[in-house]
mmCIF file of C-alpha atoms in Angstrom:
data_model
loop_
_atom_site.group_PDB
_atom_site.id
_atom_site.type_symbol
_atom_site.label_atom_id
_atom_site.label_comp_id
_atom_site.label_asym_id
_atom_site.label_seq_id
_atom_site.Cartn_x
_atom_site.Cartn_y
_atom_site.Cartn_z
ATOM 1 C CA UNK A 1 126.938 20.488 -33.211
ATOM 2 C CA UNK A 2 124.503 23.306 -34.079
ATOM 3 C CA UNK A 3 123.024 25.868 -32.149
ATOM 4 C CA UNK A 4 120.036 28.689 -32.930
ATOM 5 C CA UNK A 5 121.485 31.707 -34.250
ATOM 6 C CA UNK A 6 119.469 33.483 -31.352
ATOM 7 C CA UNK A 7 120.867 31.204 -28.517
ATOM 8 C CA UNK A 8 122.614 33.569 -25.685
ATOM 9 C CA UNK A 9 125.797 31.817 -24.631
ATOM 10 C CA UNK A 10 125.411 34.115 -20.951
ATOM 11 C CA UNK A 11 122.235 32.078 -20.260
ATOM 12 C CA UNK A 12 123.951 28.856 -19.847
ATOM 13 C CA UNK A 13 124.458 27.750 -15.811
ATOM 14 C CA UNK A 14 128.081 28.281 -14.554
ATOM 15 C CA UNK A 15 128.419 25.030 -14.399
ATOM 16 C CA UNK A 16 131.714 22.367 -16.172
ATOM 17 C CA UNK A 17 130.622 22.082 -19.651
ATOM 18 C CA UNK A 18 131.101 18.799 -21.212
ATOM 19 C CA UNK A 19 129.750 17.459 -24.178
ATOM 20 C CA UNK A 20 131.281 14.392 -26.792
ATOM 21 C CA UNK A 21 132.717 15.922 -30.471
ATOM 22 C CA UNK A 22 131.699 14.089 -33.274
ATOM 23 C CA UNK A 23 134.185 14.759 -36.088
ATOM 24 C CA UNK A 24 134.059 14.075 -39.489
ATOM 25 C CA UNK A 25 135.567 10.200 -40.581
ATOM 26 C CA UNK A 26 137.524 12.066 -43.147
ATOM 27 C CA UNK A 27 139.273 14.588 -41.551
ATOM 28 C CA UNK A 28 142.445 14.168 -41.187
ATOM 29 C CA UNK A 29 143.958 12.036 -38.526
ATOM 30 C CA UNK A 30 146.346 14.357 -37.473
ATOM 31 C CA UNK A 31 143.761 17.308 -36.738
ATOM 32 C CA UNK A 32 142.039 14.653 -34.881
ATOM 33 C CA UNK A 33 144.729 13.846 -32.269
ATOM 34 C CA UNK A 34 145.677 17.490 -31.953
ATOM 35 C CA UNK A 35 141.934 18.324 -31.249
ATOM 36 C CA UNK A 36 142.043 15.270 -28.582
ATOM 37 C CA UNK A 37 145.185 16.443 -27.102
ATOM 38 C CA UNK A 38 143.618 19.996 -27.026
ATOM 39 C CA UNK A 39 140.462 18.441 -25.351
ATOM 40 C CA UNK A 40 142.857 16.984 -22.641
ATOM 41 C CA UNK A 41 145.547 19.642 -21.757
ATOM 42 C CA UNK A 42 144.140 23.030 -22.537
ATOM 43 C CA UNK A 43 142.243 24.300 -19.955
ATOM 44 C CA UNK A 44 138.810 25.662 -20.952
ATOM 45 C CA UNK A 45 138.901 24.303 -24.487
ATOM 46 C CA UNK A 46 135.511 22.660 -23.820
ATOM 47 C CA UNK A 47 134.452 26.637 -23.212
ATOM 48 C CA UNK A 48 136.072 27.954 -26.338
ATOM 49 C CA UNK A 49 135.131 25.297 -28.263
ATOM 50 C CA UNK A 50 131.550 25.674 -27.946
ATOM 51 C CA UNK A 51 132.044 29.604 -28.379
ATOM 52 C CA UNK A 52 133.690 28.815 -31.546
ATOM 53 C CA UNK A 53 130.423 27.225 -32.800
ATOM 54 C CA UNK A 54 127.751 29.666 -31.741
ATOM 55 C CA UNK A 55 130.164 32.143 -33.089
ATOM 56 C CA UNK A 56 130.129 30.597 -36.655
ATOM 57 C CA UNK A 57 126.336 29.799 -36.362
ATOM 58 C CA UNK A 58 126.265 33.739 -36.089
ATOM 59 C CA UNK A 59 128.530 34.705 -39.069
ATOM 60 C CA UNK A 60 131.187 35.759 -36.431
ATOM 61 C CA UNK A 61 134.974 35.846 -36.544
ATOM 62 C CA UNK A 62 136.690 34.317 -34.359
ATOM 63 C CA UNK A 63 139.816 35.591 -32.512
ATOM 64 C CA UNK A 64 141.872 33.057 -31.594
ATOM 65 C CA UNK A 65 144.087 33.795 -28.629
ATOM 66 C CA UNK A 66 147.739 33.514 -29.277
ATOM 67 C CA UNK A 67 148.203 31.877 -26.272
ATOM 68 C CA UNK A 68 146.322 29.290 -26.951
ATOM 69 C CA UNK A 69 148.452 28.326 -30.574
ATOM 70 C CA UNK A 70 151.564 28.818 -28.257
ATOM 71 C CA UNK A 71 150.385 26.426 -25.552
ATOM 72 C CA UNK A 72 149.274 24.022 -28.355
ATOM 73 C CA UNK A 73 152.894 23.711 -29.563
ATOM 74 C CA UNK A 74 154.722 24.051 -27.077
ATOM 75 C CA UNK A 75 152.652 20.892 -25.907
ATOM 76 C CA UNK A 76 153.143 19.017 -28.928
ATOM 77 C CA UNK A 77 156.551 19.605 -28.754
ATOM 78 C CA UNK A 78 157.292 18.443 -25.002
ATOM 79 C CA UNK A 79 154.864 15.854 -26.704
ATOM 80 C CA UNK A 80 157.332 14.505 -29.093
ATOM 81 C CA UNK A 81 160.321 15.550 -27.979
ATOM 82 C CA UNK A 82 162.805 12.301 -26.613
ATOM 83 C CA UNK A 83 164.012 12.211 -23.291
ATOM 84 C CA UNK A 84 167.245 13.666 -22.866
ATOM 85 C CA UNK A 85 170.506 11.892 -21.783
ATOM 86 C CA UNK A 86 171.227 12.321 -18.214
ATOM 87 C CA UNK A 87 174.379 14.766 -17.984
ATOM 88 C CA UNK A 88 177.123 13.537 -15.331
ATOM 89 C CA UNK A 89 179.793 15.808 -14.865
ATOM 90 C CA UNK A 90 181.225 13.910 -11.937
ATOM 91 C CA UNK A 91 183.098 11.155 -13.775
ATOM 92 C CA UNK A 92 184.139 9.137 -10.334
ATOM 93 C CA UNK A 93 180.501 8.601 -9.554
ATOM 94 C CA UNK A 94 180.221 5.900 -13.248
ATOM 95 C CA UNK A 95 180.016 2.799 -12.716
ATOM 96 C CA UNK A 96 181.326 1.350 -15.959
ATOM 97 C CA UNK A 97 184.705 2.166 -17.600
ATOM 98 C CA UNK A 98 185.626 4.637 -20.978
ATOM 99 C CA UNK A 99 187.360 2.473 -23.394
ATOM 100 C CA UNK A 100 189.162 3.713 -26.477
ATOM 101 C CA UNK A 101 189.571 1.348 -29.672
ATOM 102 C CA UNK A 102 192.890 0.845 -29.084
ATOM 103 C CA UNK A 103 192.613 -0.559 -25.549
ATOM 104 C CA UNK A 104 189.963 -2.631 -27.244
ATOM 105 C CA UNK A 105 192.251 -4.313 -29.797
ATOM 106 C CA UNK A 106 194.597 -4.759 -27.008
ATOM 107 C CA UNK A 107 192.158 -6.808 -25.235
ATOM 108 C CA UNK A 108 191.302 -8.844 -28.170
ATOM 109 C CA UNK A 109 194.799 -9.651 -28.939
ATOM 110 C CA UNK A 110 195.870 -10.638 -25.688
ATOM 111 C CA UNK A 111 193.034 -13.219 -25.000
ATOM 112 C CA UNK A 112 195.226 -16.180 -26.116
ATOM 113 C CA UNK A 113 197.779 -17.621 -23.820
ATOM 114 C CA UNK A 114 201.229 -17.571 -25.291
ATOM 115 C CA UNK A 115 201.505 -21.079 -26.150
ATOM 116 C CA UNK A 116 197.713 -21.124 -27.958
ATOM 117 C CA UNK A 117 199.507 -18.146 -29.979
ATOM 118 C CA UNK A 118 201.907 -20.289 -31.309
ATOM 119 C CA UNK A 119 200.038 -23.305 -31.702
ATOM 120 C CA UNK A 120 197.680 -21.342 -33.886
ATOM 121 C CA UNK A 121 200.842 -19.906 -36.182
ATOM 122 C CA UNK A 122 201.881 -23.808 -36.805
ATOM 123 C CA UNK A 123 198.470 -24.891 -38.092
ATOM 124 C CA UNK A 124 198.236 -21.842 -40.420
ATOM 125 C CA UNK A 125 201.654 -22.867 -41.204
ATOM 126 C CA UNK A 126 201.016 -26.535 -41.647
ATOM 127 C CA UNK A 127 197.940 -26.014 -43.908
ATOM 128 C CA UNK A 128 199.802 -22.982 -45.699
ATOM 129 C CA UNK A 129 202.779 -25.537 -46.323
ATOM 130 C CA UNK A 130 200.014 -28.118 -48.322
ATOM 131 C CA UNK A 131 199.138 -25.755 -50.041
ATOM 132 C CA UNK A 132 201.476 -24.520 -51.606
ATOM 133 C CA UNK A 133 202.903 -27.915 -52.476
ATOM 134 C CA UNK A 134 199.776 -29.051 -53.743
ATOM 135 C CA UNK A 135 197.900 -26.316 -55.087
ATOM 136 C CA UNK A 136 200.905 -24.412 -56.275
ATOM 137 C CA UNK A 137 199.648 -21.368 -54.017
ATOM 138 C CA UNK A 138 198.605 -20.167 -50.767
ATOM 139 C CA UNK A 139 194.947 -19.723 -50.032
ATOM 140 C CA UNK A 140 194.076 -15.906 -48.950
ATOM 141 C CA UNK A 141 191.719 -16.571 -45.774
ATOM 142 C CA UNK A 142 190.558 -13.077 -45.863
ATOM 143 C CA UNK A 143 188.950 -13.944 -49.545
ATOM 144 C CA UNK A 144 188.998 -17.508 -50.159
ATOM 145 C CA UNK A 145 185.338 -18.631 -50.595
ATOM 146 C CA UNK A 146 183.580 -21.449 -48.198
ATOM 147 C CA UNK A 147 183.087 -23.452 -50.863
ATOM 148 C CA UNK A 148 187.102 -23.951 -52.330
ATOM 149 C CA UNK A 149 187.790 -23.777 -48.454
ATOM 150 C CA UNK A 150 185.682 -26.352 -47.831
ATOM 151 C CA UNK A 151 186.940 -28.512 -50.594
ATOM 152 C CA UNK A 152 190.567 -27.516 -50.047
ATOM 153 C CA UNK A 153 190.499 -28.918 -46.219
ATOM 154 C CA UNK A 154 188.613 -32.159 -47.118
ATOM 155 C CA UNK A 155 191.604 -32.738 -49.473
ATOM 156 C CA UNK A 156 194.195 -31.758 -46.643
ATOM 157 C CA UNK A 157 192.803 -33.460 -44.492
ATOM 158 C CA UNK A 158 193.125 -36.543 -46.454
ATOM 159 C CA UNK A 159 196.777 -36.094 -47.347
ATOM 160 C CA UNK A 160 198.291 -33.942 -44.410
ATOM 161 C CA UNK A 161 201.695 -36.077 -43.234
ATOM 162 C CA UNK A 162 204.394 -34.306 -40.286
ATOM 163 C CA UNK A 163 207.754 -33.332 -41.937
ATOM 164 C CA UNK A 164 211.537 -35.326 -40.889
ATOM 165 C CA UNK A 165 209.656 -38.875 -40.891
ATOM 166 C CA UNK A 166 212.899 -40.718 -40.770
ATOM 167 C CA UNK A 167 213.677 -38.742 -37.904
ATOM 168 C CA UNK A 168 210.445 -39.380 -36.446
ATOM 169 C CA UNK A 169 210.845 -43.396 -36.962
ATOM 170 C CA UNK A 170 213.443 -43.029 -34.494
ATOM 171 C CA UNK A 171 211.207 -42.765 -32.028
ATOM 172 C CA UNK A 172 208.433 -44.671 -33.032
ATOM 173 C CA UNK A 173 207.039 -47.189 -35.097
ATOM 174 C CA UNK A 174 207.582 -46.267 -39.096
ATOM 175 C CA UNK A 175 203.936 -46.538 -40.342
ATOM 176 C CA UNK A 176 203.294 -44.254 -37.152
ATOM 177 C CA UNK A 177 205.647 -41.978 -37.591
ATOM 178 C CA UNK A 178 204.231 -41.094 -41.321
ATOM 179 C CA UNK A 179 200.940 -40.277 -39.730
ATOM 180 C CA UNK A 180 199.496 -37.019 -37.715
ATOM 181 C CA UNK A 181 198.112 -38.013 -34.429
ATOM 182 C CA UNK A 182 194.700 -37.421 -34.270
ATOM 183 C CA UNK A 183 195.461 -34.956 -31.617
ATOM 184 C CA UNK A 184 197.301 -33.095 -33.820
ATOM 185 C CA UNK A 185 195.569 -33.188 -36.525
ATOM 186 C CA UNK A 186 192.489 -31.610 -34.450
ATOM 187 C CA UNK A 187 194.547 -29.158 -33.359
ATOM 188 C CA UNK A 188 195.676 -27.482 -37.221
ATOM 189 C CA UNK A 189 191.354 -27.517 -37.485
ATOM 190 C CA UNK A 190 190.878 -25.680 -34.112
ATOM 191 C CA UNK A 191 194.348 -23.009 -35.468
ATOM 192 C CA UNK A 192 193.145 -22.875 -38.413
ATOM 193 C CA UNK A 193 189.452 -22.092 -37.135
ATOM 194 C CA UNK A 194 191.178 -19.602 -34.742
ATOM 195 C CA UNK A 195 192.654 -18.019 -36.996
ATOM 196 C CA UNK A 196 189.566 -17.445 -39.294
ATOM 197 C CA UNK A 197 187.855 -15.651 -36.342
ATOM 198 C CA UNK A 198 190.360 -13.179 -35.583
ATOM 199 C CA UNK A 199 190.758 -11.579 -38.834
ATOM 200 C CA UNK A 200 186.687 -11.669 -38.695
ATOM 201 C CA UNK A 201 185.782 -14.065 -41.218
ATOM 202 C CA UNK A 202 182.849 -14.834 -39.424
ATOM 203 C CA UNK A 203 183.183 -18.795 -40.503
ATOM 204 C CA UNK A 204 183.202 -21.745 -38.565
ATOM 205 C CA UNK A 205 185.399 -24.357 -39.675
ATOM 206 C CA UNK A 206 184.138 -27.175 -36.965
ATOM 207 C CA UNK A 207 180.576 -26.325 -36.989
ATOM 208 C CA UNK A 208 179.291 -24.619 -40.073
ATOM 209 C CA UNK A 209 177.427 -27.176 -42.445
ATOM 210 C CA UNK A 210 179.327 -25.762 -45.149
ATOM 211 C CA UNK A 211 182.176 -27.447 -43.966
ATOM 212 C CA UNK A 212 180.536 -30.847 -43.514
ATOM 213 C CA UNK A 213 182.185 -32.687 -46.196
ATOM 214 C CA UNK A 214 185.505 -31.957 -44.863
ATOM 215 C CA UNK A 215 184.547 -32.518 -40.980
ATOM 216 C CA UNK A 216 183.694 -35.568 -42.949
ATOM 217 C CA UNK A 217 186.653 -36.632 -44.484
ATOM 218 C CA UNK A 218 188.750 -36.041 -41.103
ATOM 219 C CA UNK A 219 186.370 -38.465 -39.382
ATOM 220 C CA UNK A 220 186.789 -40.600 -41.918
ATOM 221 C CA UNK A 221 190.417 -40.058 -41.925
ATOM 222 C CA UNK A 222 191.320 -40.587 -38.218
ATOM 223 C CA UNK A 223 189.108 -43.956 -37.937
ATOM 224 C CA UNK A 224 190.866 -45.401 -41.085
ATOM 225 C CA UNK A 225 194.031 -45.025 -39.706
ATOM 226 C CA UNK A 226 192.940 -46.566 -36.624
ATOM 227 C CA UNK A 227 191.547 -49.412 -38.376
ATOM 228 C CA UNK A 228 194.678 -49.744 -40.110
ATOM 229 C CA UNK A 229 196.957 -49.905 -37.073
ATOM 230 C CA UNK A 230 198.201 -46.364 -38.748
ATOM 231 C CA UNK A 231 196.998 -44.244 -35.510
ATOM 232 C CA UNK A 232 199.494 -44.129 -32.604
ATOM 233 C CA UNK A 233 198.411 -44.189 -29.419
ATOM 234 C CA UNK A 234 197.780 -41.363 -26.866
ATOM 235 C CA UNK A 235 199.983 -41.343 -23.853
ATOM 236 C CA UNK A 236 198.932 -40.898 -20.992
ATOM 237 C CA UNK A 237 199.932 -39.930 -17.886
ATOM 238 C CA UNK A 238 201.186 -42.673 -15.095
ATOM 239 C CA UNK A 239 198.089 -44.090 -12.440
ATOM 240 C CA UNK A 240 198.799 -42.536 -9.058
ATOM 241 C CA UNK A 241 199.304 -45.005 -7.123
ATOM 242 C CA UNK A 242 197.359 -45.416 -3.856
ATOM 243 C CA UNK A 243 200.455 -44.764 -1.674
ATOM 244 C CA UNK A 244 201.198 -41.807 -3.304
ATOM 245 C CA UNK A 245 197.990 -40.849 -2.819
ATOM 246 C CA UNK A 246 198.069 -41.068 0.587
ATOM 247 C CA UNK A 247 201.273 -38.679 0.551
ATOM 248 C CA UNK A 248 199.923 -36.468 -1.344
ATOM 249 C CA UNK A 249 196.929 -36.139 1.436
ATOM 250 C CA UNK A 250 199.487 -36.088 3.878
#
């Protein structure tokens, strides 16, 4: 925007003065958005703007108000500046609790019924017991890689067999009594996949397609044995009868 060096500023009607900048493509974009935020919150900048210019178009300095670099930013700085966190001093009036990490843990630890608890610490102990007959040593589940415990449970799986069988053949059939029952057998997987979470592993032992060979083998496993008369079979509980259903109502 140029003006004539003679052009009297005092001459112009008192009328809003508004006119469209036209800045340079190269300047830099940062001068640009202050100059638009300047356009939009300073009051009179339109004014002092176009004094600037028929200042310069007569070889004049000129002063810049203080104020006006104050306002400028201060307003960039309420600008930028992220919303502060709403202080509560009355504690009563929160809705949610203040946990510490050890009430935390405690929670963790106590989300397993007691029995769950120890039906986790067989299966650990089950598998444990395989392998250190078989492999000479105990896997470390904090460490052990998904690919040797992949392989190692496809081979337990295979050859897993309850302890005291004579004692167990006292009860049942011999050929079932030197057999898991599926049941069980699904239930050292689910400890053992427990047991993985809550140290934090992060692995899933039933669902992870690392682990599919071995989900393999113990589907393999439990339908041989029940092709091979080998699986025993689940009990269940009695049918209620329809006259002891009728007490039951009563």
């Amino acid at each position: 925007m140029e003006l004539d060096a003679d052009f009297d500023i005092s001459t112009l009607p008192d009328l809003p003065i508004t006119f469209e900048m036209q800045l340079p493509e190269e300047m830099n974009a940062e001068v640009v958005e202050l100059f638009e935020i300047m356009h939009q919150e300073v009051e009179g900048f339109d004014e002092m703007l176009l004094h600037a210019v028929t200042s310069i178009n007569n070889d004049q300095t000129l002063p810049v108000p203080s104020t006006t670099s104050v306002e400028t930013v201060d307003f960039q700085a309420q600008h930028n500046q992220e919303p502060a966190p709403v202080q509560d001093s009355d504690n009563t009036s929160k809705r949610f609790k203040n946990l510490d990490k050890e009430t935390l843990l405690e929670i963790e630890q106590n989300q397993y019924s007691a029995s769950t608890k120890k039906n986790t610490k067989w299966g650990v102990g089950v598998f444990n017991a395989w392998c250190s007959e078989r492999l000479a040593s105990t896997l470390d589940f904090q460490t052990v890689s998904v690919d040797c415990l992949n392989s190692s449970l496809r081979q337990f799986y295979a050859e897993a067999q309850p302890q005291n069988i004579s004692k167990r053949a006292l009860k049942m059939p011999e050929e079932h009594a030197q057999e898991y029952h599926k049941n069980s057998l699904k239930n050292v997987r689910a400890a053992l996949n427990r047991h993985l979470k809550d140290i934090g592993r992060g692995i899933d032992i039933v669902r992870d397609s690392e682990f599919k060979a071995a989900n393999s083998m113990l589907s393999a496993k439990l339908k041989f044995n029940l092709r091979n008369g080998l699986s025993r079979p689940t009990q269940h509980h009695p049918i209620i009868t329809t006259p002891e259903l009728l007490k039951i109502k009563m």
